[in-house]
Amino acid sequence: REIQEEELRRFAARVAALLQGPELGTEAVNCLQRLHLTIAATKYPRKLDGKFVELLQTVLCSSKSPEQIQVLCAAILREMSPCNDLILSCDDIQDTKLLSLVSSILLAQGNTKGEVSAVGQRVVKVLGRRLPEGQSALCLLPVLANVISLSPESLIEEQTDVVSKKLADWLRYASTQQGIAQASGGFFSSPRTKQPAPVTEMDGAIATDFFTVLSVAQHYTQDQWLNVQAFSMLRKWLLCYGGKQVKTTNPGDKPGMDKSVTSMVSTSSTPSRLLPPKERLREKAFEYCQRLIEQSNRRPLKKDDGDLQKACLIEAVAIMDIICKQDSSYVYRAVSFLKILHSRICGDATYARALLPIAQFFLNHSKPSAADFDTIYKHLFTDIPAQLFHNPSLAFEFVQFCKENSQLLVDTSSIFRQSFPNLFKFLAWNSPPLISEFVDLLPFLLDAGTAIEIFHLLLDLPCLTAALDIHLRSAALSTSEKAISDPAVKPATCQEAFRHPLYKSTFQYLLRTKSTPEDAPESLIPLRQLLGSLASNPRVVQCAETVPVLLELFFRVVAEFAEGPLINQLVVLLLQRSDQLYEIPAFKDDVYRVLGSQLAVLCSLRPAVVVELSTEVLEFSGAVSNIQNKEAIFTHMVWAIGEYLSVSYDKRCTVEQITRFFETLEAVLFEITQLRPLASTPSCAPRAISVLMATLTKLAARSQDLIPRVSMFLSKMRTFVQSPAATSVYCEQDLEEILIRATELMNVLKMPSVAQFVFTPPVDVASTRFQREVNDSLPLALRMVTHLLEPAPGCLPG
């Protein structure tokens, strides 16, 4: 229930009375817990009395307060942050636990008064001195991690050197003996103390090397916990304060010696201690990571420890990468070491996530021409997406890796671009979460060699999703259910078709792992029809919704590098593929909209396409069915004919070609505007009729022998708009617009020289607003002519 302000005030007064009492017992603890829950569970900030806030701070800092009371007071003050009544300071606090609690409150204030810097300075100062008996740095490392997250610049170099020394010691010199269990103090407790046992490895063997986060013990000592915490913040610390150093030679290294395959015990401690703090931390961190990688090869006794091994392996490789960026003398040792690691784990799918930081390392530290690492990239881009596309966390990390390294991958290896069919499996299966990543990634996958295949793949993306669904379900079948189907029997289900010889090659092509344009089947139409039963599958529908976005991006990128032959090829494919889409109505409508607008863009990039592809363009624009089914594409195609079929754009354009186009479009317009209301006559959008009339007029203006024919046709439009066949299909406003357009066009044709300028402007004028929009009415010049030729209302000839 909601706690009102008055009720909260009364309850706070009760808590204050308890805190001022002689003894802070169970009741005080319970009330503080309730107060914390009340404040934390409220969406809007709660306000407490200033005196009560002061009391909480006093109790928190009192040495007489029990630890549980201090923790609850700190939690309440954190929830109220930022708080104007705060008078806390960490400057004189000696106790590490109290310093941790006070620091957490100060860091929650938002650094309005330099709290982050003050906390950082104090924590480093305490860490730099010898701590009194009974106190530990354990509770201060999380505070330090918060400080460097909020404000890395708050620490100066002398302070970072102090922490680097400590981190190096905690990482390398933690005890290798297990901690001692605290005696319960019961009647049967033994007065004798057991000798501490050595720590073990995850496979149960006694550890013979230094302690790490993967070492196992029943009870851990304070320095072992510090070891674990130091490793948890090591990557962030190196990134913030590792610094770029001049190349150094590690003491004890001999030329040509590869220490990655020797024991984890490396350089002796004496020369190591003479190194500057940053370099010494890098050395100890590198040894630590090497030891972790060695430990990850042990078979754990507990299943959960296997997950910990993999997580630590990923972190260790990432830290080695950072160290090698900061000091290149480590690269040689790391490269040979990680190549051995890769060969060990690449065959185990459970280690797939660990392959990404390994690949990242080789990208960062190998020459672009280094063919040695092609096997690593080939395995990463070939096997992992094909086998684990359905793993959502891996899919995100994989695509994020590609996105962040896209230019580097393009420059380093040809495998990246060749593997785009595999990468799109991630998108096909995980569409909504990955669409923004693929928007950034797609431009790097596109070039003149991949554009056509990617165009097909984008249009078939919902089919790929359906095929992946069948592939997964087929893999889960028993051996008897996977029996090869009889080639003579037509498959009844998608599952049967997946194993049927008739469909095997098309499924294999759809699920291919790399670019193979030469292996493309003649047609995927039978497979698309077969996969129609999965059209309502939610995953397929979600995938289909991403296609229009990527298609628009595809054409935008291709427009930057496409030349004549590629544009011609894309126009032909665009017209062909408009008949070959997956049967999802909303998907087809969205794709038609994008293809139509992009068809106009392609034609504007290369106007000669209308003449060069006259056969394909005539075939498409002469089909009446395309008006009803693909109105967006049809309208833009017809507009492009009227715009670019001109000698102004292509000297090869002839009067015969203009006449052939005119007669084809005239027949189409006649069929859709015939006065006989036939059931077989499709209704079409008013926009298509307007564009057809405008295009016929433009063609007539360029071949003036056609002017009488189009003028007669336009004069009959008044009869058309008044016919029952038209009024039953179109609204009054649409019919009025059609008539206005017909009248405007007729009036302009009465002045052939004006018509030629209006409809066939010079190329440098054609980009003005005269003929820019398909949907808008004709340019202002056309309407001016109309007003000149038509008398104003009420003005009769005398």
PDB file of C-alpha atoms in Angstrom, residues 100 176 191 201 211 373 430 433 555 570 639 691 777 784:
ATOM      1  CA  SER A 100      33.246   1.934   2.462  1.00  0.00           C
ATOM      2  CA  THR A 176      48.285 -21.004  -1.694  1.00  0.00           C
ATOM      3  CA  PRO A 191      39.948 -27.389  20.748  1.00  0.00           C
ATOM      4  CA  GLU A 201      42.705 -26.914  -9.101  1.00  0.00           C
ATOM      5  CA  PHE A 211      46.574 -18.688  -6.545  1.00  0.00           C
ATOM      6  CA  PHE A 373      45.356 -16.110 -39.140  1.00  0.00           C
ATOM      7  CA  ASN A 430      17.026 -12.601 -34.021  1.00  0.00           C
ATOM      8  CA  PRO A 433      17.269  -7.014 -31.357  1.00  0.00           C
ATOM      9  CA  PHE A 555      20.010   1.044 -52.431  1.00  0.00           C
ATOM     10  CA  LEU A 570      19.531  -4.233 -60.495  1.00  0.00           C
ATOM     11  CA  TRP A 639       7.067   7.958 -64.573  1.00  0.00           C
ATOM     12  CA  VAL A 691       0.934   9.203 -64.298  1.00  0.00           C
ATOM     13  CA  SER A 777       0.210  17.733 -59.983  1.00  0.00           C
ATOM     14  CA  MET A 784      -0.285  28.973 -66.190  1.00  0.00           C
TER      15      MET A 784
END
